Amino acid sequence: MTSVHQATCTRTTEYLVPEVKNKCLCFVNDHMTRDDVCPFLDYIHTMCEEHLDSLARTFITKYSLGVIGSSIFSSFTEITVTDADATANDATAALRLLAKMFRRKLRVIPSQSTFRAHKMILAVQNDVFKAMFYGDFAKEDRIVITDLHPDGVRGLLRYFYSGNLEVANAHQAACTRTAAAKYLVPKLEEKCLSFVNARMGPMDVCPFLDYILTMSEDELDSPAKALIRRDTRGVIGARNFPRSTERTVRYILRYATNVPEAIVVESVYDWAKQQWLTHFFEDDQRPDIRASMLPLFPELRFLALTATEFVQGPIAWKIFTDAEALAILSNIVKGRSMAMPEGFSKIRKNRA
């Protein structure tokens, strides 16, 4: 035998004795070079002998840059993510350099993100991509994904290239976990969950909740819920709180503790102003902060404010009708002195 490809073909001969088959495998293992990897993988995938891909997988892990630098290795796939609503220590340096090279291939265009990745790397690392590229129903070189966030696809691809979870915050980890679940990568799912549990901070809560609540992944909310209960003031004081979704704000109000209601109400007011500026602003239009705050009135404990706080805050902001303002202020001064308007909380205590 003179080549890895020849040894592989010889091994698949139907009537070959086991001893010779083993010698063929030993030859492949001993003589594999960077130029052998791609023909070897092409052949075993065609012959349905994917169980032999561990030989190439080991080589790729050790010499990723050499394999991708091979003149034979030129098959790319393009992955486009459209906005739906929108191991071995010796290999670490090479894999990190490879990940940096990969990141430079990313280009972002309006309403979608496009990634270029090597088909062979994806196929070797993941059975779903293997079926896409080399199965009976192989797709074209361009894959369009409509149900994942670009950060999730980016995290998934970086994991395939480096073997590491490379994310900067809990939001990116949550997006990557969704991608890992879709493409059946349980180890990456575990890494993402561990990252979220260990690294959740006040600045992470709002974007994290925005994502999981939008994606109906409410079962992942435990780290955010725990932090809200422990540091509500830090969460609602974070600079990204005003840009959160209404659903996220409602969630935070549900679990807010140990914070004066005056601070809570003012934070929601700041959020409502930002919502109006973002979604409803027109040059000739007067601000209507009430419209943004109205859905959250049942969650706010106006009766827990002092009369001074109520006058200097909500009344000055003009978010109530005259009748609502009078009824609430009357009940702040003296409980049950007037009937409370519909849609307002009757709780008089601060959050504890």
C-alpha positions as MATLAB code, in Angstrom:
seq = 'MTSVHQATCTRTTEYLVPEVKNKCLCFVNDHMTRDDVCPFLDYIHTMCEEHLDSLARTFITKYSLGVIGSSIFSSFTEITVTDADATANDATAALRLLAKMFRRKLRVIPSQSTFRAHKMILAVQNDVFKAMFYGDFAKEDRIVITDLHPDGVRGLLRYFYSGNLEVANAHQAACTRTAAAKYLVPKLEEKCLSFVNARMGPMDVCPFLDYILTMSEDELDSPAKALIRRDTRGVIGARNFPRSTERTVRYILRYATNVPEAIVVESVYDWAKQQWLTHFFEDDQRPDIRASMLPLFPELRFLALTATEFVQGPIAWKIFTDAEALAILSNIVKGRSMAMPEGFSKIRKNRA';
ca = [
       0.000    0.000    0.000;
       1.286    3.434   -0.912;
      -1.375    5.840    0.409;
      -3.963    6.309    3.142;
      -6.738    6.375    0.547;
      -5.540    3.061   -0.943;
      -5.353    1.481    2.509;
      -8.884    2.646    3.281;
     -10.244    1.264    0.016;
      -8.431   -2.043    0.585;
      -9.915   -2.332    4.058;
     -13.470   -2.212    2.675;
     -12.928   -5.226    0.424;
     -15.747   -7.609    1.300;
     -13.746  -10.826    1.716;
     -10.649   -9.369    3.353;
      -9.479  -11.268    6.444;
      -9.640   -9.356    9.771;
      -5.845   -9.326   10.194;
      -5.356   -7.473    6.929;
      -8.176   -5.042    7.755;
      -6.427   -4.230   11.018;
      -3.147   -3.665    9.179;
      -4.935   -1.252    6.865;
      -6.223    0.714    9.837;
      -2.754    0.795   11.385;
      -1.346    2.098    8.111;
      -3.982    4.844    8.023;
      -3.273    5.814   11.607;
       0.493    5.928   11.077;
       0.605    7.665    7.709;
      -2.240   10.192    7.838;
      -1.173   13.612    6.552;
      -3.074   16.855    6.094;
      -3.666   16.094    2.405;
      -5.122   12.680    3.286;
      -7.837   13.902    5.665;
     -10.388   15.207    3.171;
     -10.218   12.294    0.669;
     -10.348    9.876    3.603;
     -13.474   11.503    5.040;
     -15.115   11.775    1.629;
     -14.559    8.064    1.073;
     -15.764    6.749    4.431;
     -18.873    8.947    4.311;
     -19.656    7.701    0.813;
     -19.135    4.089    1.912;
     -21.211    4.580    5.100;
     -18.221    3.801    7.333;
     -18.503    6.925    9.459;
     -17.427    4.909   12.496;
     -13.865    5.270   11.194;
     -13.900    9.048   11.325;
     -12.215    9.063   14.730;
      -8.892    8.607   12.903;
      -9.405   11.864   11.035;
     -10.997   13.574   14.030;
      -7.826   13.010   16.079;
      -5.665   14.409   13.296;
      -7.883   17.472   12.860;
      -7.782   18.169   16.597;
      -3.979   18.165   16.516;
      -3.415   19.931   13.224;
      -6.502   21.982   12.428;
      -4.620   24.750   10.631;
      -2.705   22.266    8.506;
      -5.852   20.501    7.374;
      -7.641   23.719    6.490;
      -4.507   25.015    4.782;
      -4.377   21.949    2.556;
      -4.936   22.609   -1.142;
      -7.571   19.858   -1.084;
      -9.579   21.526    1.657;
     -11.632   24.168   -0.125;
     -15.256   23.235    0.522;
     -17.120   25.928    2.448;
     -20.704   26.334    3.480;
     -22.429   29.667    3.951;
     -24.793   29.920    6.913;
     -27.208   32.832    6.893;
     -29.165   33.654   10.040;
     -32.167   35.843    9.332;
     -33.758   37.831   12.147;
     -36.887   35.877   12.964;
     -38.311   38.665   15.181;
     -35.436   39.494   14.560;
      -9.400   19.358   23.980;
      -5.948   18.518   23.961;
      -3.753   21.238   25.474;
      -1.280   20.935   22.593;
      -3.994   21.981   20.159;
      -5.249   24.993   22.109;
      -3.050   27.641   20.477;
      -3.805   26.438   16.962;
      -7.518   26.166   17.634;
      -7.709   29.641   19.125;
      -5.905   31.050   16.095;
      -8.346   29.150   13.909;
     -11.265   30.642   15.826;
      -9.841   34.121   15.268;
      -9.521   33.398   11.545;
     -13.116   32.200   11.526;
     -14.343   35.360   13.223;
     -12.741   37.488   10.544;
     -14.827   35.668    7.952;
     -18.030   36.871    9.579;
     -19.841   39.603    7.724;
     -23.004   41.268    8.942;
     -25.542   42.730    6.540;
     -28.895   44.410    7.279;
     -31.509   42.092    8.829;
     -29.283   39.052    8.730;
     -25.886   37.676    9.710;
     -23.842   35.502    7.388;
     -21.106   33.082    8.457;
     -18.693   31.069    6.345;
     -17.547   27.763    7.775;
     -15.739   24.680    6.512;
     -18.164   21.910    5.623;
     -15.756   19.164    6.638;
     -15.202   20.619   10.111;
     -18.942   20.857   10.729;
     -19.584   17.364    9.385;
     -16.868   15.775   11.508;
     -18.033   17.574   14.630;
     -21.789   17.124   14.283;
     -24.088   14.423   12.901;
     -26.785   16.914   11.910;
     -24.407   18.843    9.668;
     -22.952   15.572    8.399;
     -26.408   14.577    7.186;
     -26.919   18.021    5.643;
     -23.706   17.915    3.621;
     -23.094   14.225    2.939;
     -26.384   12.437    3.543;
     -28.918   11.169    1.032;
     -30.749   14.496    1.163;
     -27.716   16.765    1.231;
     -28.576   20.439    0.922;
     -26.922   23.167   -1.088;
     -23.882   25.032    0.139;
     -26.022   27.797    1.633;
     -28.022   27.187    4.799;
     -30.679   29.666    5.907;
     -31.659   29.604    9.580;
     -34.720   31.521   10.729;
     -35.249   30.283   14.283;
     -31.914   31.056   15.963;
     -30.248   34.250   17.137;
     -26.973   35.077   15.311;
     -25.125   34.979   18.648;
     -26.282   31.389   19.057;
     -25.022   30.287   15.653;
     -21.749   32.129   16.250;
     -21.282   30.365   19.587;
     -22.101   26.974   18.066;
     -19.615   27.377   15.211;
     -16.880   28.614   17.516;
     -17.414   25.535   19.661;
     -17.053   23.267   16.622;
     -13.771   24.970   15.743;
     -12.197   25.320   19.177;
     -13.935   22.835   21.457;
     -14.548   25.688   23.901;
     -17.520   27.820   24.845;
     -16.566   31.317   23.691;
     -19.215   33.780   24.848;
     -19.000   37.116   26.624;
     -22.204   37.165   28.655;
     -25.292   35.257   29.774;
     -27.345   36.399   26.780;
     -24.844   34.937   24.318;
     -24.675   31.755   26.381;
     -28.476   31.424   26.296;
     -28.531   31.937   22.522;
     -25.777   29.357   22.105;
     -27.640   26.882   24.300;
     -30.657   27.106   22.013;
     -28.459   26.407   18.991;
     -26.793   23.510   20.795;
     -30.190   22.013   21.606;
     -31.331   22.306   17.987;
     -28.204   20.652   16.610;
     -28.005   18.010   19.353;
     -24.800   19.045   21.123;
     -25.533   18.186   24.786;
     -22.022   18.969   26.052;
     -22.295   22.496   24.729;
     -25.736   22.849   26.320;
     -24.223   21.937   29.681;
     -21.387   24.418   29.245;
     -23.867   27.187   28.431;
     -26.024   26.479   31.473;
     -22.966   26.363   33.730;
     -21.797   29.704   32.333;
     -25.186   31.329   32.948;
     -25.363   30.033   36.515;
     -21.850   31.194   37.326;
     -21.706   34.517   35.499;
     -25.160   36.103   35.815;
     -24.855   39.729   36.934;
     -27.290   42.672   37.206;
     -26.387   43.850   33.688;
     -27.131   40.378   32.310;
     -30.631   39.907   33.691;
     -32.633   42.052   31.261;
     -31.135   40.880   27.944;
     -31.172   37.304   29.236;
     -34.861   37.530   30.177;
     -35.718   39.326   26.939;
     -34.307   36.347   25.074;
     -35.635   33.382   27.046;
     -39.118   34.855   27.458;
     -39.327   35.640   23.741;
     -38.116   32.134   22.876;
     -40.510   30.507   25.396;
     -37.572   29.070   27.332;
     -38.971   30.170   30.680;
     -37.605   27.041   32.361;
     -34.132   28.621   32.240;
     -35.130   31.592   34.396;
     -33.779   30.384   37.759;
     -30.455   32.314   37.739;
     -32.210   35.555   36.777;
     -34.969   35.057   39.328;
     -32.441   34.433   42.106;
     -30.466   37.559   41.244;
     -33.603   39.728   41.071;
     -34.591   38.595   44.557;
     -31.078   39.184   45.832;
     -30.342   42.520   44.139;
     -33.481   44.097   42.703;
     -32.015   47.582   42.955;
     -28.997   46.556   40.896;
     -31.179   44.976   38.203;
     -33.621   47.865   37.764;
     -30.747   50.329   38.041;
     -28.803   48.684   35.214;
     -28.426   50.921   32.165;
     -30.069   48.334   29.893;
     -33.249   48.081   31.984;
     -35.018   50.903   30.048;
     -34.480   48.979   26.797;
     -36.089   45.780   28.079;
     -39.320   44.323   26.784;
     -42.563   44.848   28.662;
     -42.667   41.149   29.466;
     -39.236   41.339   31.082;
     -40.211   44.355   33.188;
     -43.368   42.584   34.324;
     -41.290   39.540   35.282;
     -38.846   41.665   37.294;
     -41.689   43.395   39.134;
     -43.132   40.020   40.062;
     -39.956   38.987   41.907;
     -38.610   42.358   43.083;
     -37.764   42.439   46.808;
     -36.107   44.671   49.410;
     -36.387   47.886   47.449;
     -38.470   51.027   48.160;
     -41.480   51.292   45.880;
     -40.515   54.863   44.971;
     -37.375   53.504   43.278;
     -39.379   50.802   41.499;
     -41.961   53.274   40.191;
     -39.308   55.725   39.001;
     -37.419   52.944   37.205;
     -40.579   51.893   35.381;
     -41.226   55.535   34.478;
     -37.722   55.776   32.966;
     -38.427   52.551   31.076;
     -41.713   53.956   29.735;
     -40.000   57.130   28.498;
     -37.448   55.053   26.610;
     -40.195   52.900   25.104;
     -42.004   55.977   23.851;
     -38.812   57.425   22.354;
     -37.997   54.111   20.694;
     -41.390   53.097   19.329;
     -43.723   56.081   19.196;
     -41.659   59.240   18.898;
     -42.602   61.831   16.284;
     -41.341   65.418   16.218;
     -44.782   66.989   16.512;
     -46.195   64.492   19.000;
     -46.476   65.115   22.744;
     -45.045   62.341   24.924;
     -47.662   59.875   26.154;
     -45.820   58.054   28.919;
     -49.105   56.815   30.375;
     -49.693   54.602   27.326;
     -46.443   52.733   27.985;
     -46.949   52.471   31.751;
     -50.643   51.556   31.702;
     -50.161   47.768   31.243;
     -47.874   47.764   34.297;
     -50.125   49.751   36.658;
     -51.462   46.535   38.298;
     -47.867   45.556   39.207;
     -46.932   48.883   40.814;
     -47.726   49.512   44.483;
     -48.635   53.184   44.379;
     -50.274   52.911   47.811;
     -46.844   52.084   49.283;
     -45.595   55.571   48.351;
     -45.721   58.478   50.752;
     -47.974   61.388   49.821;
     -44.890   63.468   49.003;
     -43.401   60.749   46.793;
     -46.717   60.371   44.984;
     -47.112   64.102   44.342;
     -43.506   64.659   43.276;
     -43.498   61.530   41.133;
     -46.610   60.105   39.399;
     -48.759   63.233   39.701;
     -45.939   65.444   38.391;
     -45.400   63.020   35.523;
     -49.089   63.353   34.549;
     -49.601   59.630   34.051;
     -53.032   59.540   35.777;
     -56.408   61.048   35.100;
     -57.531   63.560   37.716;
     -59.977   61.017   39.159;
     -57.298   58.319   39.428;
     -54.802   60.682   41.051;
     -57.346   61.886   43.623;
     -58.482   58.374   44.543;
     -54.951   57.006   44.937;
     -53.708   60.002   46.932;
     -56.763   59.836   49.193;
     -56.063   56.154   49.899;
     -52.396   56.872   50.578;
     -53.383   59.422   53.233;
     -56.211   57.298   54.620;
     -56.873   53.719   53.615;
     -60.270   52.946   52.032;
     -61.227   56.603   52.033;
     -62.237   56.298   48.380;
     -62.859   53.441   45.990;
     -59.665   52.495   44.180;
     -59.831   52.712   40.379;
     -59.917   49.440   38.452;
     -56.571   48.028   37.410;
     -54.492   49.316   40.327;
     -52.773   47.345   43.076;
     -54.257   47.637   46.562;
     -51.064   46.529   48.321;
     -49.786   49.159   50.769;
     -46.516   47.497   51.828;
     -43.099   47.863   50.246;
     -41.614   44.787   48.602;
     -39.922   42.522   51.126;
];
